[in-house]
Amino acid sequence: MSQRLSSKTKDLPRYPTEIPEREAILAALEADGPLAEDALAGRLGVTDAQQDGFVRRVAAMERDGQVLRNRRGHLLIADKAGLIKGKVIGHADGFGFLKPEDGRDDLFLGPKQMHKAFHGDTVLARVTGVDRRGRSEGSIVEVLERAFKKVVGRLFVEQGVAFVAAENKRINQDILVQPDSLRGAKSGQVVTIEILEYPTKNSEPIGRVIEVLGNYADPGMEIEIALRKHDLPHEFPKSAVDAARKLPKEVQAKDLKGRKDLRSLKFVTIDGETAKDFDDAVYAERQGKGFRLWVAIADVSHYVRPKDPLDLEAYERGNSVYFPRRVIPMLPEELSNELCSLKPEVDRLVMVCEMEITANGAVKGYQFYNGVIHSHERMTYTKVWDMLSGKLKSRAEIDTLYEVFKSLLGARQKRGAIDFDSVETRMIFDDQGKIERIERVLRNDAHRLIEECMLAANVCASDYLAANKQPTLYRVHEGPTPEKLEALRAMLKDFALSLGGGDEPHAKDYAALLERVKGRPYAGMLQTVMLRSLAQAVYTPENVGHFGLAYEAYAHFTSPIRRYPDLLVHRGIKAILAGKRYEGVDWAAVGQHCSETERRADEATRDVEAWLKTYFMQDHVGEEFEGTISGVTGFGLFVTLDELYVDGLVHISDLGQDYFQFDAHKHLLRGERSGVKYQLAGRVRVKVVRVNLEQAKIDFTLVEGPPVQATSPKDPKKKPRDIDKKMKKQERHR
């Protein structure tokens, strides 16, 4: 949805005639103070031939927040005016914050200031004082860069006035729409609008409808909204479509030149039941007391070349996005589901990591090469698990893979990788696209088998690139910051526990602590706190290791169909194999971009799942459920229902007749008079009292009775009782 109106332009230094550099312009303003533009030009000796370039350079400096104009129109240095450049972070309640670029503390922006700008805008602001809560308060002086050109939202018409309320609740202003700009849209429908006039201190934003998406509760509308709200590219440009169509439908004989022929090996793919983009295939053989493992990965880089239309679009997307019932692929389906997908019984080009693995799970040797395989079977996690658990007759190649997995798993445990026990769920839909139920997905050894094989190949890829001094993107996961580590240790003291490792704990210290608390009543709470103490994984050319997996170096090699960093890793490996070096990449910028597209995809999928769950819960208002406290804030408790795996809020005002104090370090709310404590992972019984579909929010209230303190997690093998029988008759179909 968002689109930059102007980019942070690096100056166009190649003017026909050389003009004063930025440093010279700033030095003149430093020496003489604010100057009119023509006076500044005269001060710097700008000639007639240089005038046009000089004006453009000054405009670029204004856009970048280096200089600004005062009320008289004179130019001055922004820093000298006490102005701070930063990004506006809006809040649904109308206020906001300025996040300064220089890293200083955020400035609070009141509703009047937020009326001047949208969430995400880059602005210049000045400190105007301190608010009642002791926060520095700011005033927006100038908007340098607009974050949004298009906005998706619901159209409303009240007393003849049409306006759009943005789906992004951080955009608090209603956007007016002229009657002749509605394009037939009706009140209540979801539309995309183009911003024609942006908000100012005294005027509202104005836009025009450019797309009518339909009614709010139409099937699939939640995905259409999320795509536009998060600016997810979802339609391939004609250039990429044409490029995909020109590709062959099957592997060509000429493509086999220089490749190792592995078509006789019994490779298999193991994925979920609904998967179509098969990135990886595996095969293993016994070799003495150890094993030889082949991990074959789709050779996307053979078809997608740097800077071609497919590559440019793949970079823009960064990754595939997996919504319930719909996938937005990184590559057109001609590649993602066909030519690059390792489908059974067809030849496919691959990049191979062939590894020698000892009986105790150590990789003692590996090699990379270009290959061709012929997958013998497309297997599912369910089928493989049935083989491993004895429900189906197994096969020798699956048994060998399982032995490889067990050796790798042993090495993982010895290495001290952290194994958090997370809960994964999936939504089951009816024919009308409405959720019938939400059920827990139990990870078994079939999932872990593939995971360990992929981890091993990824580690070999990072080692190979580093050893050959080929720049690349590493998958980096840093440990806890000193502040988070201090908070974690402070909480552990309350449980007479400690975390080893001193100021720089290792993953094995976390793993050892998890093992110590396993089965304890507070294990779930401590695991959550430990997980939140760690940083988010990112892509970067700086290799600082992967804390959670306990690897000194780690890169993503195994999913080039759906992740752009993997495609870059393949290109680096291919360059080494060819005796060359893959260059021409701004690795830091690409890493930041891919990290951002990953977060963008996560936020979009969370939005969709939250809306679907909210819609589902409309049929459960008034019902009571057991739940676990999954979050504690200053304004209440977030509770996850046991049966439905749905989250909702118990507002602090619904906790009882008491004043509750929030302890952020201990993740609890405590009543001043009653002493009642509500802590993370505690057990409560709640009633569903409100469902707000527009805001995707669910409100609970506590059912009478004292809170139950944190208990051991329920047995994941226990089958949730069938809630379909107690569901009300479905009247609202989507």
XYZ file of C-alpha atoms in Angstrom:
734
model
C 0.000 0.000 0.000
C 2.672 2.500 0.986
C 4.774 4.048 -1.695
C 7.543 6.582 -1.378
C 6.797 9.903 -3.038
C 10.455 10.841 -3.031
C 13.449 8.701 -2.280
C 16.435 9.715 -0.229
C 18.213 10.818 -3.320
C 21.923 10.674 -3.278
C 22.928 13.837 -5.093
C 23.186 13.618 -8.822
C 26.896 14.499 -8.842
C 27.244 14.337 -12.596
C 26.023 17.806 -13.531
C 27.053 19.218 -16.924
C 28.983 21.894 -15.037
C 30.542 21.333 -11.627
C 28.612 23.045 -8.834
C 29.372 23.654 -5.144
C 29.381 20.500 -3.041
C 27.001 20.066 -0.121
C 29.850 20.677 2.314
C 30.549 24.056 0.703
C 26.890 25.050 0.890
C 26.704 24.094 4.572
C 29.971 25.929 5.283
C 28.570 29.127 3.716
C 25.406 28.922 5.805
C 27.534 28.191 8.880
C 29.642 31.295 8.289
C 26.980 33.789 7.187
C 23.807 32.447 8.852
C 20.454 32.185 7.013
C 20.664 33.333 3.397
C 18.226 33.767 0.563
C 18.865 31.241 -2.201
C 20.133 33.871 -4.671
C 22.371 35.388 -1.996
C 23.783 31.944 -1.231
C 24.419 31.384 -4.934
C 26.255 34.708 -5.115
C 28.269 33.889 -1.980
C 29.430 30.640 -3.646
C 30.078 32.187 -7.044
C 27.453 30.121 -8.874
C 27.464 30.972 -12.593
C 24.463 31.032 -14.929
C 25.546 27.657 -16.327
C 25.618 26.204 -12.826
C 22.329 27.715 -11.633
C 20.017 24.848 -12.590
C 22.236 22.232 -10.956
C 22.675 24.408 -7.864
C 18.896 24.730 -7.422
C 18.481 20.972 -7.735
C 21.232 20.320 -5.194
C 19.672 22.706 -2.665
C 16.293 21.001 -3.198
C 17.919 17.618 -2.545
C 19.438 18.959 0.665
C 15.993 20.158 1.733
C 14.517 16.707 1.067
C 17.273 15.097 3.118
C 16.669 17.464 6.038
C 20.092 19.129 5.887
C 18.711 22.609 5.235
C 15.307 24.246 5.511
C 13.687 27.592 4.819
C 12.485 29.958 7.506
C 9.368 32.105 7.260
C 11.236 34.635 5.150
C 12.244 31.898 2.710
C 15.906 32.035 3.736
C 17.932 28.841 3.865
C 19.461 27.718 7.155
C 21.129 24.598 8.550
C 18.539 22.315 10.131
C 20.811 21.304 13.016
C 21.446 24.959 13.837
C 17.704 25.528 14.113
C 17.500 22.833 16.772
C 15.508 20.576 14.464
C 15.439 16.807 14.645
C 14.906 14.581 11.624
C 13.007 11.373 12.135
C 10.109 9.095 11.271
C 6.580 9.532 12.616
C 5.165 6.539 14.486
C 1.393 6.911 14.751
C -0.938 5.459 17.369
C -4.558 4.442 16.878
C -5.639 6.831 19.653
C -4.497 9.891 17.706
C -1.144 10.702 19.269
C 2.244 9.549 18.063
C 6.008 9.688 18.402
C 8.967 10.891 16.405
C 11.742 8.302 16.118
C 14.897 10.375 15.488
C 17.370 9.143 12.888
C 20.309 9.917 15.167
C 19.148 7.432 17.803
C 18.207 9.897 20.525
C 15.060 9.344 22.627
C 11.655 9.479 20.940
C 9.628 12.687 20.996
C 5.962 12.573 21.968
C 3.647 14.097 19.340
C 0.216 15.143 20.532
C -2.964 14.819 18.417
C -2.615 18.373 17.045
C 0.874 17.608 15.779
C -0.192 14.245 14.362
C -2.806 16.068 12.301
C 0.047 17.467 10.191
C 1.467 14.128 9.082
C 0.747 10.456 8.466
C 2.305 7.518 10.242
C 5.599 6.718 8.495
C 6.278 10.240 7.192
C 9.803 11.600 7.561
C 9.713 15.022 9.215
C 11.713 17.742 10.905
C 10.576 18.535 14.431
C 11.750 20.568 17.399
C 11.502 19.930 21.112
C 8.844 22.163 22.655
C 8.781 20.947 26.248
C 7.946 18.044 28.517
C 4.509 16.460 28.891
C 2.786 15.403 32.121
C 4.509 12.013 32.044
C 7.974 13.505 31.752
C 8.395 12.719 28.055
C 10.033 15.193 25.676
C 7.315 16.677 23.516
C 7.809 17.783 19.937
C 6.314 19.946 17.227
C 6.462 19.033 13.531
C 8.070 21.861 11.559
C 8.169 20.333 8.094
C 7.297 17.089 6.335
C 10.283 16.001 4.254
C 9.031 12.748 2.791
C 5.600 11.189 2.549
C 5.290 7.493 3.369
C 1.997 6.822 1.597
C 0.676 7.597 -1.834
C -2.115 5.040 -1.637
C -4.248 3.940 1.304
C -6.701 1.060 1.682
C -9.715 1.493 3.943
C -13.483 1.534 4.315
C -15.576 4.203 2.662
C -18.240 5.938 4.724
C -20.814 8.518 3.644
C -22.349 10.591 6.430
C -24.604 13.576 5.802
C -23.403 13.752 2.235
C -19.710 13.757 3.198
C -17.631 10.834 1.937
C -14.458 9.792 3.716
C -12.212 6.755 4.070
C -11.078 5.315 7.400
C -7.697 3.663 6.797
C -7.268 -0.023 7.633
C -3.876 0.912 9.024
C -5.076 2.179 12.394
C -1.863 4.143 12.854
C -3.249 6.504 10.207
C -5.730 8.283 12.429
C -6.990 10.937 9.997
C -10.101 10.331 7.921
C -9.399 11.003 4.247
C -12.047 13.040 2.465
C -13.263 11.927 -0.968
C -15.048 14.258 -3.389
C -18.426 12.933 -4.682
C -17.114 12.827 -8.264
C -14.126 10.692 -7.188
C -16.024 7.697 -5.776
C -15.986 5.512 -8.939
C -19.285 3.957 -7.894
C -18.121 2.851 -4.452
C -20.849 2.560 -1.821
C -20.709 3.324 1.867
C -19.191 0.453 3.843
C -17.167 -0.952 0.959
C -13.412 -1.433 1.006
C -11.548 0.814 -1.423
C -8.035 1.878 -2.337
C -7.561 5.627 -2.618
C -4.823 7.802 -4.023
C -3.828 10.735 -1.824
C -4.293 14.016 -3.680
C -3.714 16.439 -0.817
C -1.897 15.623 2.404
C -2.979 16.790 5.863
C -1.782 20.105 7.252
C -2.323 21.881 10.535
C -5.613 23.330 9.298
C -6.815 20.972 6.551
C -7.854 17.348 6.128
C -6.268 14.932 3.642
C -8.134 14.459 0.365
C -8.076 11.435 -1.929
C -9.819 9.760 -4.839
C -10.968 6.170 -5.214
C -8.811 4.207 -7.648
C -9.976 0.675 -6.783
C -13.176 -0.784 -5.320
C -12.330 -4.084 -3.606
C -15.827 -5.031 -2.428
C -17.722 -5.567 0.791
C -15.903 -5.927 4.088
C -17.021 -9.507 4.797
C -16.531 -10.868 1.274
C -14.496 -14.114 1.140
C -10.803 -13.370 0.930
C -11.229 -9.636 1.598
C -8.953 -9.831 4.639
C -6.087 -10.886 2.358
C -6.822 -8.192 -0.227
C -6.703 -5.601 2.550
C -3.473 -6.966 4.024
C -1.754 -6.939 0.628
C -2.448 -3.241 0.174
C -2.045 -2.225 3.794
C 1.466 -3.665 3.930
C 2.403 -2.761 0.363
C 2.953 -6.380 -0.647
C 3.575 -6.769 -4.398
C 0.946 -9.276 -5.532
C 0.679 -8.843 -9.286
C 3.666 -9.656 -11.452
C 4.605 -6.922 -13.936
C 4.269 -7.726 -17.618
C 8.048 -7.942 -18.005
C 8.271 -10.714 -15.377
C 5.226 -12.547 -16.770
C 6.687 -12.473 -20.281
C 10.079 -13.659 -19.026
C 8.499 -16.588 -17.184
C 6.468 -17.618 -20.228
C 9.577 -17.694 -22.412
C 11.211 -20.296 -20.174
C 11.048 -23.951 -21.287
C 8.419 -26.202 -19.726
C 10.966 -28.891 -18.903
C 14.708 -29.329 -18.458
C 16.592 -29.031 -21.751
C 19.377 -31.385 -22.816
C 21.778 -28.441 -23.218
C 21.234 -27.531 -19.553
C 22.804 -30.816 -18.414
C 26.279 -29.899 -19.647
C 28.774 -29.770 -16.787
C 26.306 -31.178 -14.258
C 26.662 -34.287 -12.131
C 23.973 -36.817 -13.010
C 22.223 -38.024 -9.835
C 19.040 -39.264 -11.491
C 19.660 -42.840 -10.392
C 19.649 -41.911 -6.698
C 16.293 -42.296 -4.959
C 15.726 -38.680 -3.939
C 12.425 -37.845 -2.269
C 10.755 -34.595 -1.235
C 9.018 -34.374 2.147
C 6.585 -31.485 2.643
C 3.142 -30.598 3.908
C 0.012 -31.898 2.199
C -0.802 -28.614 0.419
C 2.733 -27.629 -0.677
C 3.452 -27.091 -4.372
C 6.823 -25.316 -4.324
C 9.256 -28.118 -3.527
C 12.660 -26.482 -2.874
C 14.516 -29.482 -1.529
C 14.996 -33.220 -2.014
C 17.089 -35.582 0.127
C 18.810 -38.932 -0.146
C 21.226 -40.773 2.176
C 23.360 -43.903 2.154
C 25.307 -45.679 4.859
C 29.065 -45.235 4.628
C 30.890 -47.408 7.120
C 29.743 -46.323 10.570
C 28.632 -42.971 9.225
C 26.557 -41.663 6.338
C 26.664 -39.806 3.056
C 23.849 -37.279 2.767
C 22.791 -35.471 -0.401
C 20.671 -32.332 -0.091
C 19.535 -31.198 -3.550
C 18.101 -27.675 -3.828
C 16.217 -26.251 -6.811
C 18.661 -24.397 -9.065
C 16.669 -21.180 -9.367
C 19.787 -19.189 -10.228
C 20.059 -21.077 -13.528
C 16.827 -19.457 -14.712
C 16.757 -16.187 -12.746
C 19.757 -14.079 -13.693
C 20.948 -10.889 -11.955
C 19.013 -7.759 -12.966
C 16.635 -9.573 -15.313
C 12.870 -8.896 -14.871
C 12.357 -12.022 -12.747
C 15.268 -11.086 -10.491
C 14.130 -7.486 -10.030
C 10.640 -8.598 -9.012
C 11.980 -11.352 -6.731
C 14.150 -8.766 -4.985
C 11.198 -6.405 -4.575
C 9.113 -9.162 -2.967
C 11.987 -10.569 -0.927
C 10.107 -13.750 -0.090
C 6.914 -15.669 -0.689
C 4.026 -14.898 1.656
C 1.872 -17.739 2.969
C -1.660 -16.756 3.954
C -4.345 -19.242 4.989
C -5.632 -20.667 1.679
C -3.488 -18.394 -0.510
C 0.180 -17.957 -1.378
C 1.782 -14.827 -2.837
C 4.866 -16.371 -4.485
C 8.241 -14.677 -4.897
C 8.476 -16.117 -8.415
C 5.772 -16.730 -11.036
C 4.120 -20.139 -10.827
C 5.830 -21.240 -14.061
C 8.964 -21.374 -11.898
C 7.784 -21.774 -8.297
C 5.298 -24.589 -8.935
C 6.676 -26.047 -12.154
C 10.147 -25.655 -13.684
C 12.017 -25.121 -10.395
C 9.778 -27.241 -8.164
C 11.340 -30.665 -7.531
C 8.261 -32.581 -8.637
C 8.360 -36.378 -8.787
C 9.158 -38.351 -11.929
C 10.649 -35.398 -13.844
C 14.219 -34.174 -14.306
C 15.147 -31.041 -12.392
C 18.278 -28.899 -12.196
C 19.688 -28.599 -8.690
C 22.506 -27.260 -6.560
C 23.788 -30.125 -4.425
C 25.425 -30.185 -1.027
C 26.920 -33.651 -0.576
C 28.048 -34.319 2.995
C 29.991 -36.967 4.882
C 28.467 -37.340 8.334
C 29.927 -39.342 11.197
C 27.899 -41.620 13.449
C 27.843 -38.906 16.104
C 26.458 -36.291 13.692
C 29.608 -34.337 12.795
C 30.000 -33.140 9.190
C 33.581 -34.183 8.402
C 33.475 -33.222 4.734
C 31.242 -31.658 2.094
C 31.212 -30.539 -1.523
C 28.943 -28.353 -3.638
C 28.222 -28.862 -7.306
C 25.638 -28.395 -10.041
C 23.515 -31.486 -10.608
C 20.395 -32.987 -12.089
C 18.010 -35.274 -10.184
C 14.826 -37.210 -10.830
C 12.765 -37.217 -7.624
C 11.314 -40.673 -7.042
C 8.418 -39.642 -4.808
C 6.645 -36.621 -3.377
C 6.128 -37.598 0.259
C 4.251 -35.811 3.035
C 5.134 -35.385 6.704
C 2.113 -37.507 7.576
C 3.180 -40.426 5.402
C 6.784 -40.356 6.622
C 5.640 -40.177 10.234
C 3.344 -43.141 9.659
C 6.370 -45.051 8.370
C 8.576 -44.045 11.274
C 5.884 -44.853 13.849
C 5.033 -48.236 12.306
C 1.596 -47.433 10.893
C 2.926 -47.962 7.382
C 5.659 -50.242 6.145
C 8.829 -48.208 5.892
C 11.496 -48.294 3.200
C 15.266 -48.597 3.429
C 15.944 -45.053 2.153
C 13.572 -43.546 4.740
C 15.101 -45.638 7.511
C 18.576 -44.416 6.510
C 17.425 -40.778 6.514
C 16.000 -41.346 9.982
C 19.327 -42.675 11.219
C 21.046 -39.590 9.765
C 18.516 -37.410 11.568
C 19.150 -39.075 14.911
C 22.904 -38.582 14.563
C 22.444 -34.904 13.630
C 19.992 -34.429 16.488
C 22.531 -35.819 18.932
C 25.100 -33.335 17.656
C 22.553 -30.536 18.017
C 21.933 -31.404 21.644
C 25.659 -31.665 22.335
C 26.186 -28.296 20.653
C 23.610 -26.776 22.993
C 21.149 -25.337 20.468
C 18.020 -23.900 22.059
C 14.870 -25.927 21.435
C 11.886 -23.802 22.445
C 8.578 -25.647 22.641
C 6.390 -23.443 20.433
C 2.731 -24.016 19.593
C 1.822 -24.043 15.905
C -1.794 -24.041 14.727
C -3.674 -24.307 11.467
C -7.128 -23.180 10.449
C -9.605 -25.618 8.942
C -12.094 -23.917 6.610
C -15.531 -24.860 5.313
C -16.704 -24.566 1.706
C -17.735 -20.941 2.260
C -14.226 -19.989 3.390
C -15.183 -19.705 7.057
C -13.155 -21.272 9.858
C -14.647 -24.526 11.101
C -11.997 -25.012 13.763
C -8.438 -24.179 14.727
C -6.241 -27.103 15.603
C -2.740 -27.579 16.909
C -0.079 -28.862 14.532
C 2.089 -31.399 16.313
C 5.662 -31.433 15.053
C 7.043 -34.929 14.832
C 10.258 -36.589 13.682
C 9.214 -36.310 10.021
C 9.342 -32.515 10.344
C 12.561 -32.632 12.351
C 14.216 -35.027 9.897
C 13.975 -32.517 7.062
C 14.834 -29.635 9.365
C 18.114 -31.201 10.506
C 19.135 -32.058 6.930
C 18.494 -28.461 5.859
C 20.379 -27.051 8.847
C 23.408 -29.144 7.965
C 23.373 -27.929 4.342
C 22.950 -24.296 5.419
C 25.942 -24.508 7.745
C 28.069 -26.031 4.972
C 27.006 -23.206 2.629
C 28.033 -20.499 5.086
C 31.353 -22.261 5.751
C 32.055 -22.651 2.032
C 31.375 -18.975 1.297
C 33.437 -17.768 4.257
C 36.359 -20.075 3.446
C 36.436 -18.732 -0.112
C 36.047 -15.102 1.017
C 32.887 -14.673 -1.043
C 30.652 -11.908 0.396
C 27.128 -13.084 1.102
C 24.136 -12.629 3.395
C 24.366 -14.542 6.647
C 21.355 -15.399 8.754
C 22.329 -13.775 12.019
C 20.682 -14.235 15.397
C 22.307 -12.262 18.189
C 22.092 -13.079 21.866
C 20.445 -10.959 24.558
C 21.299 -7.298 25.059
C 22.759 -6.365 28.479
C 19.436 -4.769 29.437
C 17.357 -7.818 28.523
C 19.868 -10.131 30.147
C 19.689 -8.141 33.390
C 15.881 -8.249 33.356
C 15.888 -12.012 32.709
C 18.303 -12.697 35.554
C 16.294 -10.486 37.908
C 13.204 -12.590 37.216
C 15.078 -15.888 37.550
C 16.121 -14.893 41.081
C 12.479 -15.055 42.151
C 12.531 -18.746 41.238
C 15.940 -19.414 42.814
C 17.330 -19.992 39.325
C 20.291 -18.615 37.442
C 21.535 -18.442 33.877
C 25.137 -19.410 33.258
C 27.572 -17.718 30.949
C 28.187 -14.476 32.786
C 27.836 -11.325 30.670
C 27.922 -13.304 27.423
C 25.849 -16.479 27.828
C 25.975 -19.165 25.163
C 22.991 -20.952 23.654
C 23.910 -24.025 25.714
C 23.385 -21.941 28.872
C 19.829 -21.245 27.741
C 19.346 -24.899 26.783
C 20.612 -26.062 30.179
C 18.195 -23.740 31.969
C 15.280 -24.979 29.841
C 16.201 -28.536 30.764
C 16.306 -27.643 34.472
C 12.796 -26.156 34.495
C 11.195 -28.781 32.253
C 8.028 -30.079 33.874
C 7.937 -27.316 36.510
C 4.727 -25.297 36.947
C 6.449 -22.130 35.750
C 8.290 -23.689 32.791
C 5.994 -22.145 30.180
C 6.383 -18.673 31.626
C 10.167 -18.840 31.847
C 10.461 -20.185 28.317
C 8.433 -17.226 27.038
C 10.568 -14.735 28.963
C 13.774 -16.379 27.753
C 12.597 -16.286 24.154
C 11.690 -12.603 24.406
C 15.151 -11.785 25.731
C 16.715 -12.726 22.390
C 17.068 -10.530 19.330
C 15.190 -11.042 16.079
C 17.071 -12.919 13.366
C 18.132 -10.774 10.399
C 20.088 -10.946 7.144
C 23.437 -9.170 7.118
C 26.866 -9.501 5.461
C 28.457 -9.329 8.922
C 28.821 -12.851 10.264
C 28.261 -12.782 14.018
C 26.778 -16.265 14.254
C 23.377 -17.731 15.064
C 22.801 -17.721 18.817
C 19.662 -19.868 18.931
C 21.070 -22.648 16.753
C 24.526 -22.350 18.370
C 26.300 -21.950 15.037
C 29.331 -19.721 14.506
C 28.173 -19.147 10.929
C 24.832 -19.772 9.278
C 23.328 -18.883 5.887
C 20.098 -19.713 4.097
C 20.768 -22.005 1.132
C 17.788 -24.353 1.020
C 14.810 -22.250 -0.167
C 15.684 -20.155 -3.250
C 12.155 -20.537 -4.637
C 10.697 -18.559 -1.743
C 13.567 -16.515 -0.215
C 15.746 -14.030 -2.073
C 18.773 -14.377 0.289
C 18.959 -18.076 -0.628
C 19.132 -17.140 -4.302
C 22.078 -14.839 -3.550
C 23.816 -17.623 -1.611
C 23.433 -19.898 -4.659
C 24.967 -17.247 -6.907
C 27.923 -16.899 -4.550
C 28.533 -20.659 -4.501
C 28.244 -20.868 -8.291
C 30.764 -18.056 -8.671
C 33.255 -19.957 -6.500
C 32.719 -23.152 -8.493
C 33.438 -21.187 -11.673
C 36.584 -19.684 -10.189
C 35.021 -16.239 -10.089
C 33.587 -13.829 -7.535
C 29.977 -12.667 -7.331
C 30.107 -8.893 -7.020
C 28.100 -5.768 -7.749
C 25.830 -6.179 -4.710
C 25.359 -3.683 -1.878
C 25.199 -6.495 0.668
C 24.248 -4.337 3.659
C 21.378 -2.670 1.790
C 20.093 -5.970 0.382
C 20.276 -7.585 3.821
C 18.264 -4.770 5.372
C 15.714 -4.928 2.552
C 15.251 -8.706 2.882
C 14.915 -8.421 6.671
C 12.234 -5.770 6.165
C 10.286 -7.787 3.581
C 10.360 -10.756 5.962
C 8.893 -8.620 8.769
C 6.383 -7.160 6.324
C 5.186 -10.646 5.409
C 4.941 -11.654 9.080
C 2.870 -8.585 9.920
C 0.537 -9.159 6.978
C -0.079 -12.812 7.852
C -0.692 -11.871 11.497
C -3.273 -9.318 10.390
C -5.097 -11.887 8.257
C -5.066 -14.570 10.938
C -6.248 -12.092 13.590
C -9.182 -11.008 11.399
C -10.174 -14.586 10.596
C -10.058 -15.549 14.275
C -12.121 -12.501 15.202
C -14.734 -13.418 12.601
C -14.758 -16.968 13.964
C -15.276 -15.748 17.537
C -18.485 -13.887 16.668
C -20.251 -17.205 17.194
C -18.763 -17.635 20.677
C -19.765 -14.405 22.411
C -21.050 -15.226 25.889
C -19.233 -18.555 26.143
C -16.649 -19.422 28.793
C -13.240 -20.989 28.231
C -10.111 -21.983 30.094
C -7.010 -20.092 29.011
C -3.392 -19.191 29.669
C -2.078 -15.673 30.228
C 0.126 -15.106 27.183
C 0.953 -11.450 27.760
C 0.871 -8.922 30.596
C 0.776 -5.168 29.977
C -0.008 -2.026 31.894
C -3.548 -2.064 30.487
C -4.468 -5.708 31.038
C -3.896 -9.371 30.255
C -3.756 -11.200 26.957
C -5.203 -14.695 27.259
C -4.928 -17.606 24.816
C -7.893 -19.981 24.897
C -7.036 -23.667 25.317
C -9.694 -25.071 23.013
C -9.659 -22.511 20.227
C -6.071 -21.170 20.244
C -7.447 -17.625 20.005
C -6.074 -14.578 21.858
C -8.092 -11.853 23.546
C -7.701 -9.069 26.085
C -8.912 -8.824 29.661
C -8.768 -5.081 30.273
C -7.318 -3.959 33.581
C -10.677 -2.419 34.488
C -12.205 -5.918 34.380
C -9.757 -7.439 36.875
C -11.760 -6.403 39.927
C -12.251 -3.607 42.449
C -8.601 -2.900 43.087
C -5.638 -0.829 41.906
C -3.319 -3.050 39.903
C 0.382 -2.294 39.593
C 2.280 -3.490 36.538
C 5.688 -5.105 37.050
C 7.305 -5.287 33.610
C 10.335 -7.303 34.768
C 8.233 -9.989 36.456
C 5.495 -9.879 33.811
C 2.657 -9.518 36.304
C -0.147 -7.309 37.558
C -0.599 -7.202 41.333
C -3.615 -5.846 43.223
C -2.610 -3.260 45.852
C -5.286 -4.199 48.371
C -6.055 -7.822 47.552
C -2.513 -8.933 46.690
C -3.988 -10.945 43.804
C -1.366 -11.601 41.125
C -1.889 -12.210 37.427
C 1.374 -13.396 35.897
C 2.550 -14.603 32.527
C 1.581 -18.274 31.920
C -0.997 -18.184 34.736
C -4.260 -20.069 34.231
C -7.612 -18.266 34.154
C -11.200 -18.831 33.109
C -12.699 -16.146 30.905
C -15.908 -15.234 29.135
C -16.018 -13.801 25.607
C -17.840 -10.468 25.984
C -17.076 -8.428 22.843
C -15.833 -9.006 19.310
C -14.789 -5.990 17.231
C -14.438 -7.168 13.653
C -13.236 -3.821 12.283
C -10.340 -3.641 14.729
C -9.829 -7.438 14.865
C -10.041 -7.337 18.660
C -11.593 -9.790 21.096
C -12.435 -8.821 24.672
C -12.687 -11.242 27.571
C -13.728 -10.771 31.142
C -12.634 -12.951 34.030
C -15.078 -15.470 35.379
C -15.380 -15.230 39.183
C -12.687 -17.081 41.052
C -9.042 -16.547 41.995
C -6.383 -16.871 39.274
C -4.616 -20.185 39.045
C -0.836 -19.805 39.067
C 1.266 -21.070 36.196
C 1.050 -24.823 35.721
C 2.809 -27.304 33.529
C 1.842 -27.130 29.864
C -0.933 -29.458 28.883
C 0.046 -32.731 27.286
C 0.326 -31.795 23.587
C -0.794 -35.279 22.646
C -4.120 -34.765 24.346
C -6.697 -34.315 21.632
C -8.776 -31.137 22.024
C -12.415 -31.977 22.544
C -14.563 -31.612 19.490
C -15.923 -28.084 19.689
C -17.845 -28.335 16.431
C -20.791 -30.018 18.176
C -21.210 -27.115 20.552
C -20.837 -24.411 17.941
C -23.928 -22.478 17.095
C -25.559 -23.073 13.768
C -23.529 -21.204 11.192
C -25.613 -18.333 9.851
C -22.903 -15.980 8.655
C -21.005 -17.551 5.771
C -18.000 -16.012 4.113
